[in-house]
Coordinates of C-alpha atoms in Angstrom, one line a residue:
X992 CA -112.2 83.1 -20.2
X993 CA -114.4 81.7 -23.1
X994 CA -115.9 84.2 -26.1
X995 CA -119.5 84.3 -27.2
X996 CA -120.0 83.9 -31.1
X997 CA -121.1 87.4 -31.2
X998 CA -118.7 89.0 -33.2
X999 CA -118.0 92.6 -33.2
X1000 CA -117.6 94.4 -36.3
X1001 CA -116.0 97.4 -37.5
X1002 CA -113.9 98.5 -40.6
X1003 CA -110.8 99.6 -39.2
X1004 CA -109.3 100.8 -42.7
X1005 CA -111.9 103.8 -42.8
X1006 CA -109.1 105.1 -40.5
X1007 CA -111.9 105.7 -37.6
X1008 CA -110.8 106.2 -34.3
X1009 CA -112.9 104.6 -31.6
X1010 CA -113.6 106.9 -28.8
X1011 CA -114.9 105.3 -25.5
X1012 CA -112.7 104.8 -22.5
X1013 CA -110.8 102.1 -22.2
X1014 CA -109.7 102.5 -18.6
X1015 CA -112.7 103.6 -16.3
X1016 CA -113.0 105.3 -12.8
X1017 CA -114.2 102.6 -10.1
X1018 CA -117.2 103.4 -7.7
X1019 CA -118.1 100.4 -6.6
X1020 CA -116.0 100.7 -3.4
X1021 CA -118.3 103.6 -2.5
X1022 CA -121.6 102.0 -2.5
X1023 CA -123.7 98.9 -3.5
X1024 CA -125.3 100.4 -6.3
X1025 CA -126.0 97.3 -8.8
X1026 CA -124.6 99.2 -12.0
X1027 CA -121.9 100.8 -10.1
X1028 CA -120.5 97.2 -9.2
X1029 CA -121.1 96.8 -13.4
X1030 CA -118.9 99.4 -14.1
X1031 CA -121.5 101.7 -15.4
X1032 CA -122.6 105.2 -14.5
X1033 CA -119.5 106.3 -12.1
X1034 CA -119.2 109.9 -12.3
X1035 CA -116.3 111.4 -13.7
X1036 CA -114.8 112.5 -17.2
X1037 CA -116.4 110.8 -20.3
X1038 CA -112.4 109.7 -21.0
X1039 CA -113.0 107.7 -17.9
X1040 CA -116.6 106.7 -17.8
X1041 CA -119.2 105.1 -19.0
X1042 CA -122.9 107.2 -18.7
X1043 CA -126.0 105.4 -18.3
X1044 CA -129.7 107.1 -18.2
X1045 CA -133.3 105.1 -17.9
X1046 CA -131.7 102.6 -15.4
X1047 CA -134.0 100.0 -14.2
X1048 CA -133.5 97.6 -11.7
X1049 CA -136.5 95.1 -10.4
X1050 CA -135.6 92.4 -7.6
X1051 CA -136.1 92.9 -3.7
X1052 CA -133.5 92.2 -1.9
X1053 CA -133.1 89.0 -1.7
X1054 CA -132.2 88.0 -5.5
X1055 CA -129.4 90.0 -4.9
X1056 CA -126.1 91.3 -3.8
X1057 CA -123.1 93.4 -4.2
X1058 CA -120.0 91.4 -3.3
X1059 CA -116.5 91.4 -3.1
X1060 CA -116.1 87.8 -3.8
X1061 CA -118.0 84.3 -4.0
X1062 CA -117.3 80.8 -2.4
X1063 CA -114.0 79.5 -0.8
X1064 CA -112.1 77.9 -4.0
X1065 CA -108.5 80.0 -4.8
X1066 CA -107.4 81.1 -8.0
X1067 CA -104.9 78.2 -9.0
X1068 CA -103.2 81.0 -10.7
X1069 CA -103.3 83.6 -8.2
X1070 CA -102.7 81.8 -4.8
X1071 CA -104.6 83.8 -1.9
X1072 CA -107.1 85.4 -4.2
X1073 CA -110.6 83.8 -4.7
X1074 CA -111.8 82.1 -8.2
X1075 CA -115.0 83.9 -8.0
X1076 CA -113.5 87.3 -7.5
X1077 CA -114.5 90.6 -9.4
X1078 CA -113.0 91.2 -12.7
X1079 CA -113.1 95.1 -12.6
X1080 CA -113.0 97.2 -9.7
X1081 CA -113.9 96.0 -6.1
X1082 CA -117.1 94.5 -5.9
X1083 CA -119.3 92.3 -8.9
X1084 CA -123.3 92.0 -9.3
X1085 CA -124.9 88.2 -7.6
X1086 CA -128.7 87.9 -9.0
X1087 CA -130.6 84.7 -7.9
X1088 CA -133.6 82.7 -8.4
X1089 CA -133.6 81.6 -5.3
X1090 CA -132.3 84.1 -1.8
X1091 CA -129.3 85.3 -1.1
X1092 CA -126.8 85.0 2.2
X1093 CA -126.0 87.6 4.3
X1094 CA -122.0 88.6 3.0
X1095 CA -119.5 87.9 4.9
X1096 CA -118.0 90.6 7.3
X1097 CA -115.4 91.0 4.5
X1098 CA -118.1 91.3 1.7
X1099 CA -117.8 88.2 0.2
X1100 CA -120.7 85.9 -0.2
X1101 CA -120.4 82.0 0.9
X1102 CA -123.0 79.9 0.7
X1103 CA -123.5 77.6 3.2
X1104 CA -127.2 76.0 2.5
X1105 CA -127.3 73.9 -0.5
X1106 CA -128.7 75.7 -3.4
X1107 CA -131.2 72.8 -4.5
X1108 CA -133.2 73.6 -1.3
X1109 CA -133.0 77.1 -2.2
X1110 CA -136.5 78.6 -4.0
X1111 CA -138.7 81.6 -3.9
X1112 CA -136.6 84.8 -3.6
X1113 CA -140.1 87.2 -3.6
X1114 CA -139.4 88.4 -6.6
X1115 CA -142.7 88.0 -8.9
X1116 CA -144.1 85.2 -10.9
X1117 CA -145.5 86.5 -14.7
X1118 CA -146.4 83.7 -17.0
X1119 CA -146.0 84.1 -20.4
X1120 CA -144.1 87.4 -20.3
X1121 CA -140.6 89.2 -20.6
X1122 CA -140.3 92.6 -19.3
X1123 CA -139.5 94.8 -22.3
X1124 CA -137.6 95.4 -24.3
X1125 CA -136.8 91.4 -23.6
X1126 CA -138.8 89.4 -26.0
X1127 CA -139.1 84.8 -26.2
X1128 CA -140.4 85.2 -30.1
X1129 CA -138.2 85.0 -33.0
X1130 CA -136.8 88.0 -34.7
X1131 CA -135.2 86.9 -37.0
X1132 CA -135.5 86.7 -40.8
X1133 CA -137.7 90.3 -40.6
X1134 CA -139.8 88.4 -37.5
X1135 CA -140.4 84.6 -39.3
X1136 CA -137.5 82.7 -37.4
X1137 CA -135.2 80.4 -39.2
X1138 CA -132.1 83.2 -40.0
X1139 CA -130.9 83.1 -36.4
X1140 CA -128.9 86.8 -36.2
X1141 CA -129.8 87.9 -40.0
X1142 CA -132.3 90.6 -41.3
X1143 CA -133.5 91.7 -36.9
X1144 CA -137.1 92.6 -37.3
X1145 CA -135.7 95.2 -34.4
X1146 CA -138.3 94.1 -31.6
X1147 CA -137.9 90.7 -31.3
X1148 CA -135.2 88.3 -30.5
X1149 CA -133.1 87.8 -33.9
X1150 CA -130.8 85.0 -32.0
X1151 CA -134.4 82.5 -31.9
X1152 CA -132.7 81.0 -29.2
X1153 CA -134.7 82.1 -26.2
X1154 CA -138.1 80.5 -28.0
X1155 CA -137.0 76.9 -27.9
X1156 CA -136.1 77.3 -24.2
X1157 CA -139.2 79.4 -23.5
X1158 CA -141.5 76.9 -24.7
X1159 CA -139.4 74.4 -22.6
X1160 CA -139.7 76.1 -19.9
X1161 CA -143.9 75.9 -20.7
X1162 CA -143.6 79.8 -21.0
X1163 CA -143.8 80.0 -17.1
X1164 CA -141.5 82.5 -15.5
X1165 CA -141.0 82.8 -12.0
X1166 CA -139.1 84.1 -9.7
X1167 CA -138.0 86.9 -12.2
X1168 CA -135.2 89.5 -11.7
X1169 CA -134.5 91.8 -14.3
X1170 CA -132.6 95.8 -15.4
X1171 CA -132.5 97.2 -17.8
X1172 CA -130.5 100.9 -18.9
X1173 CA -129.6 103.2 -22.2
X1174 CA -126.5 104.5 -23.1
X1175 CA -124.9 106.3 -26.1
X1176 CA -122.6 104.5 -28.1
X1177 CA -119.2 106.4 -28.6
X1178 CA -117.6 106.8 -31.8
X1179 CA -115.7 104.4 -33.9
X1180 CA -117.1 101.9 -31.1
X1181 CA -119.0 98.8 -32.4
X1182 CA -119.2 96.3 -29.6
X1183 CA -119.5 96.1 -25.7
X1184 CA -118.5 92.8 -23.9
X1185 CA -119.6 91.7 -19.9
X1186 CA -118.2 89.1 -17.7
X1187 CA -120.6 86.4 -16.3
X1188 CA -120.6 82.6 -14.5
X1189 CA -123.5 81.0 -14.2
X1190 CA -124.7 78.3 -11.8
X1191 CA -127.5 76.2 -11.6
X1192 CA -128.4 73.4 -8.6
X1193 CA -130.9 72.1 -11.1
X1194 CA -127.9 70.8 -13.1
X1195 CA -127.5 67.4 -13.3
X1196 CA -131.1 65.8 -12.0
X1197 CA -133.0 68.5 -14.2
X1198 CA -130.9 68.9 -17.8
X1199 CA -133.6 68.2 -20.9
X1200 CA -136.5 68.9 -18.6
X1201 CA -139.5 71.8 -18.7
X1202 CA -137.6 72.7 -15.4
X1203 CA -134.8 74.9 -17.5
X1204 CA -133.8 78.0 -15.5
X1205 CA -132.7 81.0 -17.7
X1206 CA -130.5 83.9 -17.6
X1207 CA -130.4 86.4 -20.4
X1208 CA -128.0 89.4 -21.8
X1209 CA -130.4 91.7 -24.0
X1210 CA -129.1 94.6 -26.8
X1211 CA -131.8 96.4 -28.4
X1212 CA -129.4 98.4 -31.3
X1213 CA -129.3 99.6 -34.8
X1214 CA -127.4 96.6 -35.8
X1215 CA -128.8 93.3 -33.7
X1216 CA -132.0 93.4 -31.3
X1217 CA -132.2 90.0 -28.9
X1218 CA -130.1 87.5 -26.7
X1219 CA -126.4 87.9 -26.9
X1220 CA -125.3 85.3 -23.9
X1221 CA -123.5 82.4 -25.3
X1222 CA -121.3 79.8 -24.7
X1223 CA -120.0 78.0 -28.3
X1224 CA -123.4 79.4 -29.3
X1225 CA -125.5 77.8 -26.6
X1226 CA -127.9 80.6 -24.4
X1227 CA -127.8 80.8 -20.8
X1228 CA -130.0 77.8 -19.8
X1229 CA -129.0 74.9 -17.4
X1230 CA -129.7 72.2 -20.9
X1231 CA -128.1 74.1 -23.2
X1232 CA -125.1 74.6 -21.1
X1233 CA -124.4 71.3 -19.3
X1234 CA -121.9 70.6 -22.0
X1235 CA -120.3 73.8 -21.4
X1236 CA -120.3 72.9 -17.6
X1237 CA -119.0 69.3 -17.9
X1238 CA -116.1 70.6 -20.9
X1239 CA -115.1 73.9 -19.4
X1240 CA -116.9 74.4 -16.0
X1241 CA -116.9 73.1 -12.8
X1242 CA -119.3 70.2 -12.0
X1243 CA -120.4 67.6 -8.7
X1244 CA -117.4 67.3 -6.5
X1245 CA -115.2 70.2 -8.2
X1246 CA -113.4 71.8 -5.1
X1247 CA -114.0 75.5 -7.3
X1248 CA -118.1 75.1 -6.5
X1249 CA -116.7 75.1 -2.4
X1250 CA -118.6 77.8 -0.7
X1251 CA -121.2 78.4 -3.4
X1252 CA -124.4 75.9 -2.4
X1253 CA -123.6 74.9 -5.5
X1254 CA -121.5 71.5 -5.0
X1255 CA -123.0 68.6 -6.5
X1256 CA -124.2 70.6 -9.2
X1257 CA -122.7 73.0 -11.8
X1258 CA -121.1 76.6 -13.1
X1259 CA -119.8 77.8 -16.6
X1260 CA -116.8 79.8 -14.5
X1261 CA -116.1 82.8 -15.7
X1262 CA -117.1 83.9 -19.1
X1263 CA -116.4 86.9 -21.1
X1264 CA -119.3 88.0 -23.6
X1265 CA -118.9 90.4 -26.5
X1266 CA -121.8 92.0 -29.0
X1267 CA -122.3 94.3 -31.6
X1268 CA -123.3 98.0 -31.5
X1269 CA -123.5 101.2 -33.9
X1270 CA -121.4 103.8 -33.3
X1271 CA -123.2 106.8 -31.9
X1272 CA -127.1 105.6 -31.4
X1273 CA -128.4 105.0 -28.0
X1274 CA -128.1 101.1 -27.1
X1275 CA -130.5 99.6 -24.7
X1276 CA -129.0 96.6 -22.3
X1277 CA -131.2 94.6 -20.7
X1278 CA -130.6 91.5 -18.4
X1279 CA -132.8 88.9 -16.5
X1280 CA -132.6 85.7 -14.7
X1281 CA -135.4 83.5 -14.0
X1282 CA -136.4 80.1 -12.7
X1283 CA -138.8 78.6 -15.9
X1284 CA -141.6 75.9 -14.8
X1285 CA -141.1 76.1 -11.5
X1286 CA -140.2 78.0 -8.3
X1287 CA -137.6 75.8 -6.7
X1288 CA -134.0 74.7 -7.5
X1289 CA -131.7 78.2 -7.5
X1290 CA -130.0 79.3 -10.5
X1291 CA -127.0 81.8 -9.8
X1292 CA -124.9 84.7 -11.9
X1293 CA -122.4 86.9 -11.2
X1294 CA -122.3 90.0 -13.7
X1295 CA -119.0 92.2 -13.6
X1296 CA -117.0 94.2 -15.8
X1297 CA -119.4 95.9 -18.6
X1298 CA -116.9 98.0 -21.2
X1299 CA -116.7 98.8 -24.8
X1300 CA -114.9 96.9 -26.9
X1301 CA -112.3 99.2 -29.4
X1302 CA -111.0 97.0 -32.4
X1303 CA -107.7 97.5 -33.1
X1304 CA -106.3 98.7 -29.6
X1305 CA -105.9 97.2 -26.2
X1306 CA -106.3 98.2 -22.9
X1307 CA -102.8 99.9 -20.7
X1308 CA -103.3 97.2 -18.3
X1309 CA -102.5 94.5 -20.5
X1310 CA -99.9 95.8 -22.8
X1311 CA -98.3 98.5 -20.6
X1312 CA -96.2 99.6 -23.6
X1313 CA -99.3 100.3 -25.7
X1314 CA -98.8 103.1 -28.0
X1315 CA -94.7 102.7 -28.4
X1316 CA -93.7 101.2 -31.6
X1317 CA -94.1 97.4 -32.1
X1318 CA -97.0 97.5 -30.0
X1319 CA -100.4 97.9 -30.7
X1320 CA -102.2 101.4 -30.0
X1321 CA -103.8 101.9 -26.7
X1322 CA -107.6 102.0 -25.6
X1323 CA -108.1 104.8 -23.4
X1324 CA -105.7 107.1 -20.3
X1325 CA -104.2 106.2 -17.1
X1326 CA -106.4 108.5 -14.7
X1327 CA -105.1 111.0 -12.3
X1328 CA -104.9 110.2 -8.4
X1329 CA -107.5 113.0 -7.3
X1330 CA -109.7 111.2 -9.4
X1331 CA -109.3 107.3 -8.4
X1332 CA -107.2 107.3 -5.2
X1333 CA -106.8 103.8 -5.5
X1334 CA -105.4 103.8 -8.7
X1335 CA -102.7 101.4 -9.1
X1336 CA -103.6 98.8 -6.5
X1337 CA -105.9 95.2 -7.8
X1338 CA -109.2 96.4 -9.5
X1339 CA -108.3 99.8 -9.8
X1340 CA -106.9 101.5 -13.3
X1341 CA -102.7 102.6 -13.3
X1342 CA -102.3 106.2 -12.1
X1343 CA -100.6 108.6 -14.5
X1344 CA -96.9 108.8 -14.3
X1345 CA -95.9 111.2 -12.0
X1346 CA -99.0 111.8 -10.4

């Protein structure tokens, strides 16, 4: 996966010891709940979850879907499991500009119709507007622009990279689908990271034009208010990433876009985002995808895996011998069978020894 340029900070020498979870109970087997298939708000023990409260979610059903997979390309690396598969737990988040299949009896979402005749979804046209907390104007530089990420005015977007694409876009959002949620920030934690691919049909034929279909990842927090989506610090539009899709991605003929409506056209893949946050203040997280200009030509994300990042530890699942010496210290506890089942088996956290 790629990294945004958001870094997360934290002085470890202070000795602090960052207290969110690093391995979390999965729910998204259970239902279709759109933060659920995030990661976030599974009940449980705080050790094993992540609590959310003022949730917000604003599509109809068509911009979106719960699914257990996307397209027909395999993972080179993992032969019989799809590309496009979740990245935590059992199921991932697909928002659209444009409308959604029906899944697959299996739960996985193949696309048969091309994606550049794919438009309205239903969800509402507002010109000129973000939902809030969302803002286009720059924050930075205490609100003048020009500082991108230095001195937030705290309202507005300190990155200044949504205005540039706002104004090409001619300020004219439509087909808009958008959440939004709170959540405390543990302690000794100073950044949260999300996976997301994003795919656009209006990639090649539309690059450098008003026609510039947007996703964005918002954090309103006592340390950074604005856009944190980036690729090699380039936001989530189909111009500023066709560089990104045409280096890293998968574009025209790629056999990885099979099954996605988005052949001929273009995706980032998979890419890991991670921001900063302020230990013990209650962060808002935002999102929204939108087509800017127009109402045609679908843009696509997929949105899985939402966690908090610890510096300085790593999670059992990737260095099972976390904690012993020689290895680094470990980011949160195997849970306990009566509490995950499932525990053990492919998106699913290890079970406790013994249990």
């Amino acid at each position: 996966m790629d990294s945004s340029t958001t870094d997360i900070t934290g002085d470890m020498t202070t000795g602090e010891v960052c207290e969110a979870p690093g391995i979390l109970l999965v729910c998204d087997d259970q239902d279709d709940d759109p933060f659920h298939a995030l990661g976030l708000g599974c009940e449980g023990a705080l050790e094993n979850t992540i609590p959310i409260q003022k949730m917000q979610f604003k599509s109809n059903k068509y911009g979106f879907k719960v699914a257990r997979g996307f397209g027909e390309a395999e993972d080179p690396d993992m032969p019989g499991k799809l590309l496009f598969r979740p990245q935590e737990g059992e199921k991932f988040l697909v928002i659209s500009t444009g409308r959604i299949a029906d899944l697959q009896p299996d739960g996985v979402l193949i696309e048969t119709k091309p994606q550049f005749d794919n438009d309205n979804n239903f969800n509402p046209d507002d010109p000129n507007a973000l939902p809030a907390p969302m803002s286009p104007v720059v924050g930075s530089n205490s609100g003048k622009g020009g500082t991108p990420s230095q001195d937030c005015d705290g309202v507005h977007d300190c990155s200044d990279s949504i205005d540039p694409n706002w104004k090409l876009g001619n300020e004219d959002p439509n087909d808009l689908l958008w959440a939004s949620l709170e959540v405390a920030v543990p302690a000794g934690t100073h950044g949260f990271g999300f996976d997301v691919a994003y795919f656009s049909s209006e990639y090649p034929e539309f690059v450098g034009e008003k026609f510039n279909d947007m996703f964005i990842g918002w954090a309103t927090s006592e340390v950074y208010t604005g856009n944190v989506t980036f690729i090699n610090k380039q936001p989530f539009t189909v111009t500023a990433l066709a560089p990104e899709m045409e280096s890293a991605g998968f574009i025209g003929d790629a056999p990885e876009l099979a099954g996605t409506g988005f052949e001929g056209h273009g995706s980032t893949g998979w890419a890991t985002i991670n921001a900063q946050a302020s230990p013990g203040e209650t962060l808002v997280f935002a999102f929204a995808i939108m087509d800017m200009g127009d109402s045609s030509k679908a843009t696509l994300a997929l949105l899985d895996n939402w966690r908090w990042s610890c510096v300085g530890c790593v999670p059992m699942e990737q260095d099972p011998s976390c904690g012993k010496p020689q290895h680094p210290k470990c980011c949160g506890l195997c849970v306990e069978k009566p509490d995950d089942p499932k525990c053990g088996t492919m998106g699913h956290p290890p079970c406790c020894e013994g249990k």
